[in-house]
Short mmCIF file of C-alpha atoms in Angstrom, two decimals:
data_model
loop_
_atom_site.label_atom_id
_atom_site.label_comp_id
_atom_site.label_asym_id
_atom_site.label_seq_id
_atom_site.Cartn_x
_atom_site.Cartn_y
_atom_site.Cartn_z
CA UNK A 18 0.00 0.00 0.00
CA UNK A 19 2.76 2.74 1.09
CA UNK A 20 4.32 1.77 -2.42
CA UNK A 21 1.33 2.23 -4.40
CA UNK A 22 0.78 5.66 -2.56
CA UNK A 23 3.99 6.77 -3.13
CA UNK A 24 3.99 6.08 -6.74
CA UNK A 25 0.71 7.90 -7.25
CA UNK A 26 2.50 10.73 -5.39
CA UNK A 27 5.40 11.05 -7.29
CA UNK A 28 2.99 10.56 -10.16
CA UNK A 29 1.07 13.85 -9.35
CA UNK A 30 3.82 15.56 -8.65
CA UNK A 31 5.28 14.85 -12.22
CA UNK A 32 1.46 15.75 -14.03
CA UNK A 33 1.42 18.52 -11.57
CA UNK A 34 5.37 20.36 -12.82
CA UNK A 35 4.55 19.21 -16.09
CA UNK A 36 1.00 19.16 -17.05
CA UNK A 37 1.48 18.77 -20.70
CA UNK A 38 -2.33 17.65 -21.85
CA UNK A 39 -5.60 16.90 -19.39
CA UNK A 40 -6.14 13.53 -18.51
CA UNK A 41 -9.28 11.93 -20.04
CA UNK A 42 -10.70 11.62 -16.59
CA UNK A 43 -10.37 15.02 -16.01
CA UNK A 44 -12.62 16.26 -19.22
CA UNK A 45 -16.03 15.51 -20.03
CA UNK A 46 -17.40 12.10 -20.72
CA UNK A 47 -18.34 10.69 -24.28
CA UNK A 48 -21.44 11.84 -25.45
CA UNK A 49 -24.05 9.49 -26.51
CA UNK A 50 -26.14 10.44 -29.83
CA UNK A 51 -29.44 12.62 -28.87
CA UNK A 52 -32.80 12.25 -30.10
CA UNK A 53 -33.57 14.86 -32.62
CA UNK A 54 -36.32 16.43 -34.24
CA UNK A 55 -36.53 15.66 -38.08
CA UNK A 56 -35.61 17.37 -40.57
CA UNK A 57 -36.75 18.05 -44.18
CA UNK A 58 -35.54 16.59 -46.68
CA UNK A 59 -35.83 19.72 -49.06
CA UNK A 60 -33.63 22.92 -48.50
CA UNK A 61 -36.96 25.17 -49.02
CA UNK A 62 -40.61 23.41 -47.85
CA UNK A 63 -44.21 24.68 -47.37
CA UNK A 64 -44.48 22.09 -44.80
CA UNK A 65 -44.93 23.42 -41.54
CA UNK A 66 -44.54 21.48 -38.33
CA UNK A 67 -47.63 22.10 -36.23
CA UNK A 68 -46.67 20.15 -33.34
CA UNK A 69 -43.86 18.32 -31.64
CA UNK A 70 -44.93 16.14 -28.75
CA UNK A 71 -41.89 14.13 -27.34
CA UNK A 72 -41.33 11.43 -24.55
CA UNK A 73 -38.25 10.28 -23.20
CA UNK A 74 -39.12 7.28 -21.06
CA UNK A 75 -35.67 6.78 -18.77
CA UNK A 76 -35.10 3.53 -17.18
CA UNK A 77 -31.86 1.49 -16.15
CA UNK A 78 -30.33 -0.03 -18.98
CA UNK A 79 -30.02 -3.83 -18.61
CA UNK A 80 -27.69 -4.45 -20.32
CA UNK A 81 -25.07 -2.41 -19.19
CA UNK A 82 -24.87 -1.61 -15.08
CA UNK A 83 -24.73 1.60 -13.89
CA UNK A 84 -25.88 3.05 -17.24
CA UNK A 85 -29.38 4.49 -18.43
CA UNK A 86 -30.92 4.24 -21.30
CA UNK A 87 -34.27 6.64 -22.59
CA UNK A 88 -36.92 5.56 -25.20
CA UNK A 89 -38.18 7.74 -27.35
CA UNK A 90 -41.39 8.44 -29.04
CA UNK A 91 -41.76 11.64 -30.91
CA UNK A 92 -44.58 12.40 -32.97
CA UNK A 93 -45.44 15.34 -36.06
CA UNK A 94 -47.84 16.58 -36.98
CA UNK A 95 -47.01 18.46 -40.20
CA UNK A 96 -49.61 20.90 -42.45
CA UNK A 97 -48.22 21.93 -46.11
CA UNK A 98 -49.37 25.40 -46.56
CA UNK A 99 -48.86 24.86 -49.96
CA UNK A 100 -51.13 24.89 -53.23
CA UNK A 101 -49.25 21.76 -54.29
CA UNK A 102 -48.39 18.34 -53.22
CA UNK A 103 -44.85 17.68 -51.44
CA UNK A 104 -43.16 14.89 -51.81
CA UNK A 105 -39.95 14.58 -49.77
CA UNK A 106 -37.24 12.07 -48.27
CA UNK A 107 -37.28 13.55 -44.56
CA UNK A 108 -34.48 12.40 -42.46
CA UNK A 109 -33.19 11.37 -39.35
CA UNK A 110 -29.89 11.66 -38.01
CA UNK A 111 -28.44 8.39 -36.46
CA UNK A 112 -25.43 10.07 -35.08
CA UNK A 113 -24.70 13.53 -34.20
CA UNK A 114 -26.41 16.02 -36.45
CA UNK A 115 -23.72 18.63 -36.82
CA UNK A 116 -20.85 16.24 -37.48
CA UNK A 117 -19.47 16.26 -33.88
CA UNK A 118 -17.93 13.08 -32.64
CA UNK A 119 -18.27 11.62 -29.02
CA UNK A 120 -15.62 14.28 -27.75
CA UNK A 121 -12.88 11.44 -28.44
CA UNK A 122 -13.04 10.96 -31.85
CA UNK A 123 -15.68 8.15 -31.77
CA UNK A 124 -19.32 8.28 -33.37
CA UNK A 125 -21.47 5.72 -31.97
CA UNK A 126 -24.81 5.29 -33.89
CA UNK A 127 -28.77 5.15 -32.53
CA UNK A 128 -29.27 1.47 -33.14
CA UNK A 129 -32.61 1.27 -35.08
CA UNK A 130 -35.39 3.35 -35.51
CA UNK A 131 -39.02 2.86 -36.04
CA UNK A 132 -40.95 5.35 -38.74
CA UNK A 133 -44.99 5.54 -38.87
CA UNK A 134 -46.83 8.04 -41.27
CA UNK A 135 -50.63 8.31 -40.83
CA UNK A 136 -50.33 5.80 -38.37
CA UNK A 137 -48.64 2.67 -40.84
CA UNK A 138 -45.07 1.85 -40.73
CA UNK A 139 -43.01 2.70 -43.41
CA UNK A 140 -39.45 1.63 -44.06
CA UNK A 141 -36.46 3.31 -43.56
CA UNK A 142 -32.66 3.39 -45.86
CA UNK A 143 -29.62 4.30 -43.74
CA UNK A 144 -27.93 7.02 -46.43
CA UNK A 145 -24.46 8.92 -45.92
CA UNK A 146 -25.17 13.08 -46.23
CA UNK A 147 -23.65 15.97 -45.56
CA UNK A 148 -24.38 17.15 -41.61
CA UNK A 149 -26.86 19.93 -40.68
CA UNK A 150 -25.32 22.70 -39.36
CA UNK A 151 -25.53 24.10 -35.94
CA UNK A 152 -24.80 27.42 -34.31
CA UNK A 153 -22.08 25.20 -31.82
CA UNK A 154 -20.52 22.49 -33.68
CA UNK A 155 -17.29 21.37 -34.01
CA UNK A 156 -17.52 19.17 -37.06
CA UNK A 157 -15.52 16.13 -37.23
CA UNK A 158 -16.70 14.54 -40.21
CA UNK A 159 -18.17 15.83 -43.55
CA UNK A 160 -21.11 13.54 -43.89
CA UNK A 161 -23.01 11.64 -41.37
CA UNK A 162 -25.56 8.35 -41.47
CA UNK A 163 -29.06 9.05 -41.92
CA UNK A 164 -31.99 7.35 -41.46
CA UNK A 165 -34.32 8.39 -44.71
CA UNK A 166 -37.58 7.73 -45.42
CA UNK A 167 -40.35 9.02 -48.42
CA UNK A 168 -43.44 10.65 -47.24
CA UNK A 169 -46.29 12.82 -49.37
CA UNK A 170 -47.49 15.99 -48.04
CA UNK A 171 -50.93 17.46 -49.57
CA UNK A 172 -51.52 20.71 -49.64
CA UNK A 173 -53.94 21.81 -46.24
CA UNK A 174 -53.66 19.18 -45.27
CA UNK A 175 -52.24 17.06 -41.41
CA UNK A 176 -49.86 14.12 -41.92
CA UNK A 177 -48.98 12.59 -38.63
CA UNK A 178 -45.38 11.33 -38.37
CA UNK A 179 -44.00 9.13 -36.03
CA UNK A 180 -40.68 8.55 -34.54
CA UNK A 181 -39.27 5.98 -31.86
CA UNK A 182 -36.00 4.72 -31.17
CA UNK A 183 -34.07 4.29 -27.80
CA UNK A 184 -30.63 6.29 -26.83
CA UNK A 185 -28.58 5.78 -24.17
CA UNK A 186 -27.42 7.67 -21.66
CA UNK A 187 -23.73 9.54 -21.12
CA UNK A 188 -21.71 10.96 -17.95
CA UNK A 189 -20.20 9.57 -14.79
CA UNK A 190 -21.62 7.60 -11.88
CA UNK A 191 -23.78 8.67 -10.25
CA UNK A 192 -25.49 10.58 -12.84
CA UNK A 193 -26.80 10.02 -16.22
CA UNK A 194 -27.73 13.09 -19.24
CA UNK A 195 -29.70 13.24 -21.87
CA UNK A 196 -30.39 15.54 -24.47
CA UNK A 197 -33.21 16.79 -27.47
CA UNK A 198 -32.09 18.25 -30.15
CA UNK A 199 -35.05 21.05 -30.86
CA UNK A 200 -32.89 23.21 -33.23
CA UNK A 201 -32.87 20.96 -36.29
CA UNK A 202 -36.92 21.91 -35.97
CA UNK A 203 -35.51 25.23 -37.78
CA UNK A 204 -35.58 23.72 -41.51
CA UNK A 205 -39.29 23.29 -41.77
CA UNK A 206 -41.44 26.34 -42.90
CA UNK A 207 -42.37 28.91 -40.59
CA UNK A 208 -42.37 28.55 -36.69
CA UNK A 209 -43.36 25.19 -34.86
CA UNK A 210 -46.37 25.47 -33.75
CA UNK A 211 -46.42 23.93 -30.14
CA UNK A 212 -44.02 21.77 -28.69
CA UNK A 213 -43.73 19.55 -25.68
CA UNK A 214 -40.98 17.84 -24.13
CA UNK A 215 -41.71 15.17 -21.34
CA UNK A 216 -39.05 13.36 -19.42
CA UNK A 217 -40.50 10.45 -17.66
CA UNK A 218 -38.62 8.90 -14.33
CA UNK A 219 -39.99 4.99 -13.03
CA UNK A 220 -40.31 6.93 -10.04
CA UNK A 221 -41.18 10.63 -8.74
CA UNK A 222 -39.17 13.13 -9.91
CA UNK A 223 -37.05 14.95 -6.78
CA UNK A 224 -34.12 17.49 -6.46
CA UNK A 225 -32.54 13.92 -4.74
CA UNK A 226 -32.27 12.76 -8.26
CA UNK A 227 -32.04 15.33 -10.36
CA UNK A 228 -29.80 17.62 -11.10
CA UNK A 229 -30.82 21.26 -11.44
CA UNK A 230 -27.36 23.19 -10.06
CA UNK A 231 -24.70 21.04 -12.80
CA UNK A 232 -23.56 18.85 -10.08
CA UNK A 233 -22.98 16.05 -12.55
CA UNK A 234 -19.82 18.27 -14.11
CA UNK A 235 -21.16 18.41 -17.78
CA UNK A 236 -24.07 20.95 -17.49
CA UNK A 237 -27.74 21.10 -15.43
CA UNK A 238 -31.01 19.99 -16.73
CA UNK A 239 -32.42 23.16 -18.81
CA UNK A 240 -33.75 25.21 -16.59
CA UNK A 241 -38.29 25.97 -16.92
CA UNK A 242 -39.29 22.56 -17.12
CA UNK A 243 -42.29 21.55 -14.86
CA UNK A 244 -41.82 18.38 -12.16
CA UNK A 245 -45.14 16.53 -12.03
CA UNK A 246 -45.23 13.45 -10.21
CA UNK A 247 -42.60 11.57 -12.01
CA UNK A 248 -42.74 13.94 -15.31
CA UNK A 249 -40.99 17.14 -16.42
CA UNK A 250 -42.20 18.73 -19.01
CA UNK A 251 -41.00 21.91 -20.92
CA UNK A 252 -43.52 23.35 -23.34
CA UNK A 253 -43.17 26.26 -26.45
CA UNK A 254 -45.44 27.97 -28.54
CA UNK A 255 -44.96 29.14 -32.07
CA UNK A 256 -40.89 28.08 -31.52
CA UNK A 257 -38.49 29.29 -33.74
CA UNK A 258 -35.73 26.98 -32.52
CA UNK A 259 -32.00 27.57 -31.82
CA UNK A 260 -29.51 25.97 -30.26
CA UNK A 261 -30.59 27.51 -26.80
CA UNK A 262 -33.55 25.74 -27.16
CA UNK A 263 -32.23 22.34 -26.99
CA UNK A 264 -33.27 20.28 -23.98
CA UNK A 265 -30.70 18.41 -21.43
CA UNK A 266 -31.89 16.42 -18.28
CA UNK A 267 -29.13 14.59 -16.09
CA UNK A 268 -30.69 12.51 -13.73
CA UNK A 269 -29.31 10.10 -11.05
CA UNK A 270 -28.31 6.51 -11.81
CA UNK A 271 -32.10 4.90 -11.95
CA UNK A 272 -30.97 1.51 -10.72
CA UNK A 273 -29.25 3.78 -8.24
CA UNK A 274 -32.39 5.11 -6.87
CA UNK A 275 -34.67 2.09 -7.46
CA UNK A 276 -31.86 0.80 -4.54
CA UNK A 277 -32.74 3.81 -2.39
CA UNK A 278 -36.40 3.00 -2.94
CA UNK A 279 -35.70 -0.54 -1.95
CA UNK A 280 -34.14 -0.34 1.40
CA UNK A 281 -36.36 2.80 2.74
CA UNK A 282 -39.43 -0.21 2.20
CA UNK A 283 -37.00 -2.69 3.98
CA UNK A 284 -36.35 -0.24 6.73
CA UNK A 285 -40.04 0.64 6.63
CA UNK A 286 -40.88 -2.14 6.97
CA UNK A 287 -38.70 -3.84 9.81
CA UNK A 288 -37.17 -0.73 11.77
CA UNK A 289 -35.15 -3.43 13.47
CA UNK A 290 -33.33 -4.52 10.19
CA UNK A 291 -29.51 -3.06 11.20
CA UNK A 292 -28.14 -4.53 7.57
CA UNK A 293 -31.00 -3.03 5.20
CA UNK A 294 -30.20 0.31 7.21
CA UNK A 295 -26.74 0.13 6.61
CA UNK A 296 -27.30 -0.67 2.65
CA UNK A 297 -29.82 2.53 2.47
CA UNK A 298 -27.08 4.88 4.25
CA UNK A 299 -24.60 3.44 1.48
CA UNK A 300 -27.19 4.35 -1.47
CA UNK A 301 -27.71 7.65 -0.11
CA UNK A 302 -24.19 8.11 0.14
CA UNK A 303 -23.59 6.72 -3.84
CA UNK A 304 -26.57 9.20 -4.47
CA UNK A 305 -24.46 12.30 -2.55
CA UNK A 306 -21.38 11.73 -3.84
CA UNK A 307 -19.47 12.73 -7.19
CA UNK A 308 -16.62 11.40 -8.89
CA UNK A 309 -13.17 11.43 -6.82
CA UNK A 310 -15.45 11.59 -3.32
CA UNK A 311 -16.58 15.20 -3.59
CA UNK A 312 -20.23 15.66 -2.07
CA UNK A 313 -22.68 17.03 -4.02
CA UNK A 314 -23.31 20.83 -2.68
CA UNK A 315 -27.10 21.73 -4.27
CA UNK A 316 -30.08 21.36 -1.91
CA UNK A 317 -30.73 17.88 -2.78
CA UNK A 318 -27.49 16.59 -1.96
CA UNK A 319 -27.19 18.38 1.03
CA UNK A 320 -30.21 16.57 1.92
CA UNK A 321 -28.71 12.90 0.73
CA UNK A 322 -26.20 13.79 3.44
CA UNK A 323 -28.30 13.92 6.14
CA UNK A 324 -30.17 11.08 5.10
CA UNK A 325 -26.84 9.12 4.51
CA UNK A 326 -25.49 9.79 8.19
CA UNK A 327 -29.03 9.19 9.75
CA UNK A 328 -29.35 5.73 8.28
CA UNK A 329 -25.49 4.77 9.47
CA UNK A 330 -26.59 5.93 13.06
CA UNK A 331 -29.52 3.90 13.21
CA UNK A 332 -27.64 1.06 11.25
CA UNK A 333 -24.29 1.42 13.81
CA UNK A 334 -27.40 1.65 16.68
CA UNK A 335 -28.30 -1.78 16.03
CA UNK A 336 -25.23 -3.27 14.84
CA UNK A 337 -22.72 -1.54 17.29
CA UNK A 338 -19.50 -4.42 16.36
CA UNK A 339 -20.13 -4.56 12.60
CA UNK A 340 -16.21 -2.89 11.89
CA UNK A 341 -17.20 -2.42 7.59
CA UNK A 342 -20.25 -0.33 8.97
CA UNK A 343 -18.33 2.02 11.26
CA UNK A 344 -16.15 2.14 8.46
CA UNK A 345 -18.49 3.17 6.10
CA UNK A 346 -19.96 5.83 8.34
CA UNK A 347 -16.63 7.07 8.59
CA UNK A 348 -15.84 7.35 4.96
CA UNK A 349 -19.14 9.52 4.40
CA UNK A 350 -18.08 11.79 7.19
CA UNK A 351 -13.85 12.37 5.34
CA UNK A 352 -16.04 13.37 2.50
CA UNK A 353 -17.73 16.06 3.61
CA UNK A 354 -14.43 16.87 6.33
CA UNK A 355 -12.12 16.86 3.73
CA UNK A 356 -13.64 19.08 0.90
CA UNK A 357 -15.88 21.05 2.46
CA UNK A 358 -14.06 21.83 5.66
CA UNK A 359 -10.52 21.13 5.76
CA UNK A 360 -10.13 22.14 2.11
CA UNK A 361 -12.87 24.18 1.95
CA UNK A 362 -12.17 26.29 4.54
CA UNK A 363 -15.03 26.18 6.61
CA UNK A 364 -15.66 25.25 10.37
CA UNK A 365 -15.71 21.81 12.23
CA UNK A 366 -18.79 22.90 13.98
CA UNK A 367 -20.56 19.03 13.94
CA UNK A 368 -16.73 17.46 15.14
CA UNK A 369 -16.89 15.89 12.02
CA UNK A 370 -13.26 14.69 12.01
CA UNK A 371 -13.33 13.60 15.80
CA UNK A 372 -16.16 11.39 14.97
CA UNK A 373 -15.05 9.59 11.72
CA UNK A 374 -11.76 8.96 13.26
CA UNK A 375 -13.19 7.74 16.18
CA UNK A 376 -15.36 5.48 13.99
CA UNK A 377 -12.30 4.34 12.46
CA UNK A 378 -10.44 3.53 15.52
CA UNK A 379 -13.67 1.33 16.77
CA UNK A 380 -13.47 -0.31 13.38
CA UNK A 381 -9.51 -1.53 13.72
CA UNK A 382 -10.70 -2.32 17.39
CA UNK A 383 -13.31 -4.65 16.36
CA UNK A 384 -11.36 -6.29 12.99
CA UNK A 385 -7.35 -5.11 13.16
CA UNK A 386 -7.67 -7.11 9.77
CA UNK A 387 -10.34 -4.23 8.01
CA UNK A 388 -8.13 -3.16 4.86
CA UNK A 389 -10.73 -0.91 4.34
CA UNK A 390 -10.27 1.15 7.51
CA UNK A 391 -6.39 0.95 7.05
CA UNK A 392 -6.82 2.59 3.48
CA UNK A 393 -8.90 5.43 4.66
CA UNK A 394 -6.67 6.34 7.70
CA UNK A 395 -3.51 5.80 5.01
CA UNK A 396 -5.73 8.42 3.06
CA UNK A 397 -6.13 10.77 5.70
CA UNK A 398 -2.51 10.64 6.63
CA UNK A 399 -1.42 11.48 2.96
CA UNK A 400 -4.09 14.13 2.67
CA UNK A 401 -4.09 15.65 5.93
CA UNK A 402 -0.52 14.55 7.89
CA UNK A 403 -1.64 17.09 11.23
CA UNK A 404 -4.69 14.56 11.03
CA UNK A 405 -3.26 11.27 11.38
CA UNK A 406 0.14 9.92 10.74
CA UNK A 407 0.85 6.48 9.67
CA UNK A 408 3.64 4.52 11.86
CA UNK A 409 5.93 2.12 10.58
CA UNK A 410 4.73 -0.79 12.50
CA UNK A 411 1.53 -0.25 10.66
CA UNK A 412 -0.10 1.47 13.17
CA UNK A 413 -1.85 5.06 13.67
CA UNK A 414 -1.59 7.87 15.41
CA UNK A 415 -4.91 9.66 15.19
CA UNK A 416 -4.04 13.32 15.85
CA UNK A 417 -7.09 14.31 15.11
CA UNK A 418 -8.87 13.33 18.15
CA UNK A 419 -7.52 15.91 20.25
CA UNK A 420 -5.99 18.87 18.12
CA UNK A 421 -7.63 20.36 15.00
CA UNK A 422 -5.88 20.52 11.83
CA UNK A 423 -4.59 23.84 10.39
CA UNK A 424 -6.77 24.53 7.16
CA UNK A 425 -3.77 24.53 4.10
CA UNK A 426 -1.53 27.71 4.02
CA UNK A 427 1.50 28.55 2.36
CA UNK A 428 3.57 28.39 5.73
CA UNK A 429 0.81 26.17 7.65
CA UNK A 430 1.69 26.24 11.73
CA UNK A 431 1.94 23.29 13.22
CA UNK A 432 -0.79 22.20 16.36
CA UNK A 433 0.38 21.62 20.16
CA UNK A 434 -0.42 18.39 20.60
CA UNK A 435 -1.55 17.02 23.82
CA UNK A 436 -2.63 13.63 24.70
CA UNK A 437 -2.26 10.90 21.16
CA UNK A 438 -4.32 8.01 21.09
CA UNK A 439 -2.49 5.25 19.18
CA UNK A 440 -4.77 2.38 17.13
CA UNK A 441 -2.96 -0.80 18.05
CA UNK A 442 -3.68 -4.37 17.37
CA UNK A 443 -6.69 -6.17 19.29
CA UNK A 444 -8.33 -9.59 19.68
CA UNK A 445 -10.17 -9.38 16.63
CA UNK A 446 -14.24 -9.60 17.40
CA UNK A 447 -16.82 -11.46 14.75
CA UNK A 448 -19.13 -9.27 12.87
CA UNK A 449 -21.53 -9.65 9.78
CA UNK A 450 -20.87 -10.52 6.64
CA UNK A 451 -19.86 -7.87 4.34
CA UNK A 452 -22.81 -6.38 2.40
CA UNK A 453 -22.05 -5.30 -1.10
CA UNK A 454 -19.34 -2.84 -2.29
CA UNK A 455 -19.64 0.22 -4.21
CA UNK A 456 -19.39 0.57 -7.92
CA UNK A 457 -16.38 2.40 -8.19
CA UNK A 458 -17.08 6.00 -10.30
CA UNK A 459 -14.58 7.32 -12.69
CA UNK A 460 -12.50 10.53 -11.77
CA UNK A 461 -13.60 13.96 -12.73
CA UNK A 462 -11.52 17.07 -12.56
CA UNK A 463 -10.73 18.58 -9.46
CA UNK A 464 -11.54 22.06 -8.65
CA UNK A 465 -8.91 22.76 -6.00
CA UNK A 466 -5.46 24.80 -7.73
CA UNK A 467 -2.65 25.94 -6.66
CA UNK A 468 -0.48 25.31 -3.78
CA UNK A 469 -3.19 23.23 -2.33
CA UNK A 470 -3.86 20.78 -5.17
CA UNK A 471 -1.56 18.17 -4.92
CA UNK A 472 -2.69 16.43 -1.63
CA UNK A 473 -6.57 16.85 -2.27
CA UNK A 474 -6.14 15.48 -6.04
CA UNK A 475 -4.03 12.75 -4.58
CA UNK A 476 -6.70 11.92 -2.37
CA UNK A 477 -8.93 11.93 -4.79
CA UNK A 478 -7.43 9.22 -6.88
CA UNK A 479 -6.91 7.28 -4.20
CA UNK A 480 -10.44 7.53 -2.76
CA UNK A 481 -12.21 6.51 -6.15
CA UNK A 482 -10.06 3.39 -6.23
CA UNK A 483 -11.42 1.85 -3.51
CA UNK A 484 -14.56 -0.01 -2.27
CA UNK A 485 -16.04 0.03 1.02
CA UNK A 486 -19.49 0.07 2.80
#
């Protein structure tokens, strides 16, 4: 372990002197194709789009873990305002409209698509054209795959078109984004008459899991949309759409929450259940936290934190000598100590630190065998050295329980110690079966710069490389 830790420090160090490109960690995930509205197949049309009316039904995807996947029905309905009949091959793009990749060079496809005109299916032809241009693109590629298919418009009169396909979802545990391209709605005649936009959730929609601030690292959920039970829903009139019209939603990891929904029933419905309150303090804590262990700081998050720490309390209540419990508890607590207090600046007014390494020392007291525990207090000691310090015998000195670290400064002071507790080897005392680990989340950037980054972005790494309760 000391090793590995020194490797990754020397490591940073190296990145840190020499920072010659970003990290793909560090940037923004690979974007997944959107659903977009169609498109004419005719430069100049006197068909008019009357009405847009899409769903975006977003479940776990089941084939992948962790991931999230949105079907999509969209329906037309189209009036040519025309003296004349129109007949056109309107299109669909299967990958990125404006000849953008992934954001690495990739260009993943929508996998199949379902067309219905007046209410019949009619077949589609996957044909290679030039992109449609958008007010932000950064095209990649001349021409892109489209899905094409022949449709008659006569004049006054309503054709109903029909679109569904399924995309999936893009970002980094523990959220998921989608987005709607509205802009491409530009290229039929005239404005569009109404549109609607509905995001639907298997459950209701909350500020738990959603994300309205841009949390996630890779932009909010557009802001007006309307929560409705477990709906949002953004509505136009007479649109004339641009690229600031284009609809993103980044929601938490559904399996994520169907987990949190699980365990309050379980707790719900046996208060006495120490385990199934220990696995919901863990979801709420997946739920709180971003990539690289920083909390999330937007009203709902704030509130998964509470939640989290309540549910450990009542778990540790009931199973006081479960050591991967108190070690879990403590793990939520560094979170919020380490980036919102110690590096954030502010005040240990709820003894934050005390407490998690107090849990930790009751953890190495009950099982001097948790590797989990070890790992955190080897984290701490890296991150925070005033805090605890690792001894060669494998041992640790938790500082922390009786002087309060010195928030990073250029020339930081060093605290008067007084009294040291020392965690030392016991008889090691049975406790429950370990409950599942966390998925581990993929690194994100780190806000923290200049002579404070290196410890906290070690840290970081460290922290997203492990698994514990």
């Amino acid at each position: 372990m000391k090793k590995t830790l020194a490797l990754f420090a020397v490591l940073l160090i190296v990145a840190f002197i020499f920072p010659h490109q970003t990290a793909r960690a560090d940037a923004a995930p690979p974007e997944a194709p959107p659903g977009t509205t169609l498109l004419p197949g005719e430069s100049v049309t006197e068909v008019r789009m009357v009405s847009e009316t899409v769903i975006l039904t977003i479940s776990a995807d089941p084939a992948n873990d962790g991931n999230a996947i949105a079907k999509t029905e969209a329906s037309f309905t189209m009036r040519n305002l025309g003296a004349t009949e129109e007949k056109m091959a309107a299109r669909f793009p299967l990958s990125f409209f404006n000849g953008n990749s992934d954001g690495y060079g990739n260009f993943p496809e929508i996998a199949s698509i379902n067309v219905k005109v007046n209410g019949k299916n009619v077949p589609t032809r996957r044909e290679i054209q030039p992109f449609s241009s958008s007010e932000y693109s950064y095209p990649e590629r001349d021409e892109i795959p489209w899905a094409v298919f022949d449709v008659a418009f006569p004049p006054n009169q309503d054709v109903l078109l029909e679109v569904s396909y399924t995309v999936n979802g893009y970002g980094y545990y523990p959220f998921e984004a989608f987005k709607y391209i509205l802009e491409t709605g530009a290229g039929w005649n005239g404005t569009i008459g109404s549109a609607e936009i509905i995001v639907r959730l298997p459950y209701e929609v909350n500020e738990q899991n959603l994300d309205l601030t841009g949390q996630s690292g890779y932009g909010e959920s557009t802001p007006g949309g309307v929560r409705s039970g477990n709906e949002i829903r953004w509505t136009f009139a007479d649109l004339e759409p641009t690229y600031s019209d284009n609809i993103q939603v980044a929601v938490l990891d559904p399996a994520l929450w169907q987990k949190v929904l699980k365990e309050k029933e379980n707790v719900a419905r046996d208060p006495s259940d120490g385990e199934a309150w220990g696995r919901l303090a863990k979801a709420y804590k997946e739920a709180a936290k971003l990539p690289k262990g920083f909390l999330r700081d937007d009203p709902g998050g704030r509130e998964l934190f509470a939640l989290s720490r309540e549910a450990y309390e009542k778990c540790l209540a009931l199973l006081p000598d479960d050591s991967l419990w108190h070690t879990g508890y403590a793990d939520l607590l560094w979170a919020k100590y380490a980036y919102q207090i110690y590096w954030g600046g502010g005040a240990d007014t709820e003894n934050l630190l005390p407490t998690l390494l107090s849990e930790l020392q009751t953890a190495l007291e009950l099982d001097p065998d948790n590797e989990r525990a070890k790992e955190l207090l080897e984290e701490i000691s890296w991150a925070i050295p005033e805090a605890v310090a690792a001894n060669d015998d494998g041992s640790f000195t938790l500082l922390g329980l009786t002087a309060t670290p010195v928030p990073p400064t250029p020339y930081p002071a060093q605290p008067t110690l007084t009294f040291i507790p020392t965690v030392t080897s016991t008889p090691s005392t049975p406790h429950p079966t370990e409950a599942p680990k966390e998925t581990p989340a993929p690194e994100t950037s780190n806000p923290l710069c200049g002579s404070a980054f290196l410890l906290p972005a070690f840290f970081g790494i460290v922290l997203v490389a492990k698994r514990r309760k």
